mmCIF file with all atom_site columns, C-alpha atoms in Angstrom:
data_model
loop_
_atom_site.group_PDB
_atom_site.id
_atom_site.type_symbol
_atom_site.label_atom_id
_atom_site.label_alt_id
_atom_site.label_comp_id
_atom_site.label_asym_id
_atom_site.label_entity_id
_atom_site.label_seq_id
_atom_site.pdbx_PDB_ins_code
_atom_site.Cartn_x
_atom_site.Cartn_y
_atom_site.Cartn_z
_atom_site.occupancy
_atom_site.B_iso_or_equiv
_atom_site.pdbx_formal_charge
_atom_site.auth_seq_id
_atom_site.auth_comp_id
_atom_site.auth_asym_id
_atom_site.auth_atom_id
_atom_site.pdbx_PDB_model_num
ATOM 1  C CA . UNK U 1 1  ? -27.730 -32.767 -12.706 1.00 45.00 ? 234 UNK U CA 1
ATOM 2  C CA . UNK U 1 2  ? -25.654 -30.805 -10.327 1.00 48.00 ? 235 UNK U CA 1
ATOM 3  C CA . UNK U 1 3  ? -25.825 -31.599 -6.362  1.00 55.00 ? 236 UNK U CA 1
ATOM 4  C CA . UNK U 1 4  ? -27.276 -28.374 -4.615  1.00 61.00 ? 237 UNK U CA 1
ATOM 5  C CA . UNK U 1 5  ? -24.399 -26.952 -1.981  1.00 77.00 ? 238 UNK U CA 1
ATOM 6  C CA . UNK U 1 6  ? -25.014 -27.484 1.362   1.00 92.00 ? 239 UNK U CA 1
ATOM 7  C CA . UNK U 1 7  ? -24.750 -23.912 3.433   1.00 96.00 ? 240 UNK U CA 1
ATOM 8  C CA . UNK U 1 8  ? -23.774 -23.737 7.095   1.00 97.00 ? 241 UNK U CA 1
ATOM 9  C CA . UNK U 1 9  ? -24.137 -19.312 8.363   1.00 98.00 ? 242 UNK U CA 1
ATOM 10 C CA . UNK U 1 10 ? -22.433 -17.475 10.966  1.00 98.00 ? 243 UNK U CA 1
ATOM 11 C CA . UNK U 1 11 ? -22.254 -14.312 12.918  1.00 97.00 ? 244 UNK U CA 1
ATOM 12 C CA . UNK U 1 12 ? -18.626 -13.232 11.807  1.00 96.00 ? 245 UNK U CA 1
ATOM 13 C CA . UNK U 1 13 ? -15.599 -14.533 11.644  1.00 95.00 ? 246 UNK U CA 1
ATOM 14 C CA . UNK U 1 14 ? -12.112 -13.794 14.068  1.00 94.00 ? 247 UNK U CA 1
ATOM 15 C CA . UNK U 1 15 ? -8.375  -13.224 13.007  1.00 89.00 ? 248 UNK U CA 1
ATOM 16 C CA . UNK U 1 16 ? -6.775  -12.034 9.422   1.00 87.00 ? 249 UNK U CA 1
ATOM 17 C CA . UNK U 1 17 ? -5.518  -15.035 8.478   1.00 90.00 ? 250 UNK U CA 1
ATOM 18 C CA . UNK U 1 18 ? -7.116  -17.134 4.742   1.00 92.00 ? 251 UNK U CA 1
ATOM 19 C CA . UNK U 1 19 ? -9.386  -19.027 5.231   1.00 94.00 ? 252 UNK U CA 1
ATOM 20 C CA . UNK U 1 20 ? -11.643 -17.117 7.181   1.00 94.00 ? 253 UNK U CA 1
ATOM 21 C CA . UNK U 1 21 ? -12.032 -18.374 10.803  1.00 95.00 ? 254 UNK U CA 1
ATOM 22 C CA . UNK U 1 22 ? -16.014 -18.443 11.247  1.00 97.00 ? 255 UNK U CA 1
ATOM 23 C CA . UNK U 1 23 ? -17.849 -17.921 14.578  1.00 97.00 ? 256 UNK U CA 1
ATOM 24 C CA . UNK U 1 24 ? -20.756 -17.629 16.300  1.00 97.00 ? 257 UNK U CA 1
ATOM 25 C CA . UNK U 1 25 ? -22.818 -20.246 14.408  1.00 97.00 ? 258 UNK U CA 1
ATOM 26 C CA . UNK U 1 26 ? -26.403 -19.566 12.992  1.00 97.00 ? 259 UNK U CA 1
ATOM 27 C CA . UNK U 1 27 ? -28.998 -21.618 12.208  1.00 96.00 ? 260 UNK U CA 1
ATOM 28 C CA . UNK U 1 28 ? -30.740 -21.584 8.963   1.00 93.00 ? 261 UNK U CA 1
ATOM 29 C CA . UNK U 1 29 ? -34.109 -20.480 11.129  1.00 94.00 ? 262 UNK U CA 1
ATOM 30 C CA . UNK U 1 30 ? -32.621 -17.135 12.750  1.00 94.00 ? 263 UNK U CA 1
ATOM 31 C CA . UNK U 1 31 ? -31.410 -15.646 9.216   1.00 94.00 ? 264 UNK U CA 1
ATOM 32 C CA . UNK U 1 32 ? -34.818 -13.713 8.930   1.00 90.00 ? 265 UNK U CA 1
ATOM 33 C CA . UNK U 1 33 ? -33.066 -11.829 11.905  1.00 85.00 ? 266 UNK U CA 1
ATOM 34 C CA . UNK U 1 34 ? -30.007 -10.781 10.788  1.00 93.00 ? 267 UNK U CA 1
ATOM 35 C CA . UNK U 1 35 ? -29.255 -7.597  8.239   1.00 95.00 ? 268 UNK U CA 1
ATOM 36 C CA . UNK U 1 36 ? -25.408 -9.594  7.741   1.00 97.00 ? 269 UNK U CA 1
ATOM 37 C CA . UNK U 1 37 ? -23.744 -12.668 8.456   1.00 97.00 ? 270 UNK U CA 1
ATOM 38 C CA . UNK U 1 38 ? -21.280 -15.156 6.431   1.00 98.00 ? 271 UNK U CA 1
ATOM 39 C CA . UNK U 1 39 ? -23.054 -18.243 3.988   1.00 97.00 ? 272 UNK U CA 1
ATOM 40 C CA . UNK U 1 40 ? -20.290 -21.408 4.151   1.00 98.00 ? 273 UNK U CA 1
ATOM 41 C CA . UNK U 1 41 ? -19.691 -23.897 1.934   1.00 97.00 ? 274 UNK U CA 1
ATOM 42 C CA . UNK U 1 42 ? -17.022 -26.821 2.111   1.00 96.00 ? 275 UNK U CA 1
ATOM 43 C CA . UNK U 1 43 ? -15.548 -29.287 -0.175  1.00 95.00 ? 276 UNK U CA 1
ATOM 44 C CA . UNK U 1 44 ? -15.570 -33.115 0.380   1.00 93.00 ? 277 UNK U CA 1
ATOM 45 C CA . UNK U 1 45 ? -12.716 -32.808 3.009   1.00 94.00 ? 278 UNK U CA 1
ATOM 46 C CA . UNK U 1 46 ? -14.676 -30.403 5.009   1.00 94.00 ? 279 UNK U CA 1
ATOM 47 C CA . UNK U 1 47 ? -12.155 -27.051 4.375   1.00 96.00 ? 280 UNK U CA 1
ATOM 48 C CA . UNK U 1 48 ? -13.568 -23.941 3.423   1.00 97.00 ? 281 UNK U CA 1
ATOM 49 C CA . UNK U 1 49 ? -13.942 -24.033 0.183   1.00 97.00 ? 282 UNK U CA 1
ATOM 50 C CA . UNK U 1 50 ? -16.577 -20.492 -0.555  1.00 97.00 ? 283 UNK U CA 1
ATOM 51 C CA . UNK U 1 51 ? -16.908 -17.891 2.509   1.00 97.00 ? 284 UNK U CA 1
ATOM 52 C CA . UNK U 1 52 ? -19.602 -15.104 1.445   1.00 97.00 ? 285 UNK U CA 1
ATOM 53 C CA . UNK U 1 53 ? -20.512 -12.483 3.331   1.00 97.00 ? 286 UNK U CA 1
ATOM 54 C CA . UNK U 1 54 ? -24.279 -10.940 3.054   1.00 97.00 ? 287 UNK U CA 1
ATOM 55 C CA . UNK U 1 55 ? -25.814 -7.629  3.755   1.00 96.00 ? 288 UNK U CA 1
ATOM 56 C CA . UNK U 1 56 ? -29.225 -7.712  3.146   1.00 95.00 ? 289 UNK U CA 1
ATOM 57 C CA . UNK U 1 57 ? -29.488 -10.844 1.210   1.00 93.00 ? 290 UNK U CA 1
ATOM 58 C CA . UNK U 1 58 ? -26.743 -9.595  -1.632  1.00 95.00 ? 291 UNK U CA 1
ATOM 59 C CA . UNK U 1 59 ? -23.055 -10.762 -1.883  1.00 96.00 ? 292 UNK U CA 1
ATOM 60 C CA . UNK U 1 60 ? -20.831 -8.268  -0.595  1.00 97.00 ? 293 UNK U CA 1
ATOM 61 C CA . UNK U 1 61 ? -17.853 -10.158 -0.323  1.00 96.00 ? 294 UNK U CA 1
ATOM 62 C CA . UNK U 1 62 ? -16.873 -13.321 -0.845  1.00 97.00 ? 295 UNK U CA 1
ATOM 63 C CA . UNK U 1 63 ? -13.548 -15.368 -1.007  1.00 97.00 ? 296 UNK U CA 1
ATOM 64 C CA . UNK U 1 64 ? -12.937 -19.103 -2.895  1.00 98.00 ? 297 UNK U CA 1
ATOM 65 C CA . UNK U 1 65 ? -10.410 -21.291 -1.275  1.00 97.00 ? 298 UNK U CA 1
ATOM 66 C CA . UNK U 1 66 ? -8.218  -24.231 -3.256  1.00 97.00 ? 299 UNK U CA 1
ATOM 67 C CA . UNK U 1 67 ? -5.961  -26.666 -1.355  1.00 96.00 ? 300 UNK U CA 1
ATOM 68 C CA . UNK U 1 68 ? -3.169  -28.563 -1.717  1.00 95.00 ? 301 UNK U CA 1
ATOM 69 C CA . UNK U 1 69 ? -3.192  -32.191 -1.367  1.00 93.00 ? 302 UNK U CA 1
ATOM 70 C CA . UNK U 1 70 ? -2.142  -31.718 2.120   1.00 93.00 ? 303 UNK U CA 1
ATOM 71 C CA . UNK U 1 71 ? -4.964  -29.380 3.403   1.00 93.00 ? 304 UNK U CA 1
ATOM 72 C CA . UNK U 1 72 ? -2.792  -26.610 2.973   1.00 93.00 ? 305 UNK U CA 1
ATOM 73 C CA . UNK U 1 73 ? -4.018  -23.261 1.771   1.00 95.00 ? 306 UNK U CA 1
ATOM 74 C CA . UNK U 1 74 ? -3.205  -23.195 -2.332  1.00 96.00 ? 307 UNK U CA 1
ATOM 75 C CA . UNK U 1 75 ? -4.420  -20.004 -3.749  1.00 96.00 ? 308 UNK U CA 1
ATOM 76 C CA . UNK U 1 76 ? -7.524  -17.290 -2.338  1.00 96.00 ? 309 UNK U CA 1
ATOM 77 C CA . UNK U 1 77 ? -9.854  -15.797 -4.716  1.00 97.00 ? 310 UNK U CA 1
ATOM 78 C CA . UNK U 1 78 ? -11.129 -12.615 -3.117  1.00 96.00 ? 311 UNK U CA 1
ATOM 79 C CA . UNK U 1 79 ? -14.272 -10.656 -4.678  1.00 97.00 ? 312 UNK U CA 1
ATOM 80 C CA . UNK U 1 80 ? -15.598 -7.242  -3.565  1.00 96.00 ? 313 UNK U CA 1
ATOM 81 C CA . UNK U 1 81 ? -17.820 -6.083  -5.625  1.00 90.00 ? 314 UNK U CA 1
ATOM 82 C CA . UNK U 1 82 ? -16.240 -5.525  -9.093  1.00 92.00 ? 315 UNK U CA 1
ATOM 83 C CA . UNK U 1 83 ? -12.466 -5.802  -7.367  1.00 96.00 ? 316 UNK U CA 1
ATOM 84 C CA . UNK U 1 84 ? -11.263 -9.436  -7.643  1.00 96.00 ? 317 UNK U CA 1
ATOM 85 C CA . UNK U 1 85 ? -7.701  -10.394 -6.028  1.00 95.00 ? 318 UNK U CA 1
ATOM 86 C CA . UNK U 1 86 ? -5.995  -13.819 -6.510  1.00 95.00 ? 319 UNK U CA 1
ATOM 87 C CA . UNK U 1 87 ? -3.891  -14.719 -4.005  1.00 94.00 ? 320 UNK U CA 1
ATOM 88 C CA . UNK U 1 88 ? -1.162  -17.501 -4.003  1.00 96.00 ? 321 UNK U CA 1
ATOM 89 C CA . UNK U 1 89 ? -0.157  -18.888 -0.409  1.00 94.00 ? 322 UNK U CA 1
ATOM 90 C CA . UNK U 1 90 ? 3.307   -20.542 0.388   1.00 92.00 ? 323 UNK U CA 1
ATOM 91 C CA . UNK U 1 91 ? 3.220   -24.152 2.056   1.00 88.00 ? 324 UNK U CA 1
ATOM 92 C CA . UNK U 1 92 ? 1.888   -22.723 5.025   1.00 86.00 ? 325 UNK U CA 1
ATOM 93 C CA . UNK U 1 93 ? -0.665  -20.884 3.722   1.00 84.00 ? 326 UNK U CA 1
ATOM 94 C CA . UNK U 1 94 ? 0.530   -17.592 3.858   1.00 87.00 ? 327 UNK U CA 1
ATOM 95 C CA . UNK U 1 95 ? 0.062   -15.081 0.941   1.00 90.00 ? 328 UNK U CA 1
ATOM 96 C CA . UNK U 1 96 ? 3.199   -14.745 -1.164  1.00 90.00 ? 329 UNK U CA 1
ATOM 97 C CA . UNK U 1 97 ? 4.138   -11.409 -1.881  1.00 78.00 ? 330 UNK U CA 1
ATOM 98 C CA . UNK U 1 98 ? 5.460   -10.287 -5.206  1.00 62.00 ? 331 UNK U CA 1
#
């Protein structure tokens, strides 16, 4: 029987830069109050490892991280709504162009 994620929610998020840099933190309670805002999960080394992004309680957008064994950014998984767009980060965990 799978474990049930663990959420944390925020307002929005700052910067350009995978993973997503989340702000403004939002408890569970004052979601009945917001139209939007980001659902967080992370893996067992507390990184990012699912950022989604709801607008009135659907998925509009939301990115998968994978790591490398040394926390660095691996590869970005980016879905919005029927695009998808795989991206592959260097060492430093910046995308790596074509």
């Amino acid at each position: 029987m799978s474990q049930a994620k663990e959420y944390r929610y925020f307002l929005t998020y700052s910067g350009v830069r995978m993973p997503l840099k989340l702000v403004e933190p939002l408890a569970e309670s004052e979601l009945g109050n917001r139209n939007t805002y980001f659902r967080v999960s992370y893996d067992a080394s507390g990184r990012i490892a699912t950022c989604e992004k709801l607008v009135y309680g659907e998925v509009e957008l939301s990115h998968q991280y994978a790591y490398r064994d040394d926390g660095s950014l691996l590869r970005a998984r980016v879905e919005l709504g029927d695009e998808v767009t795989e991206v592959d980060c260097d060492e430093n965990g910046a995308p790596v162009r074509a």
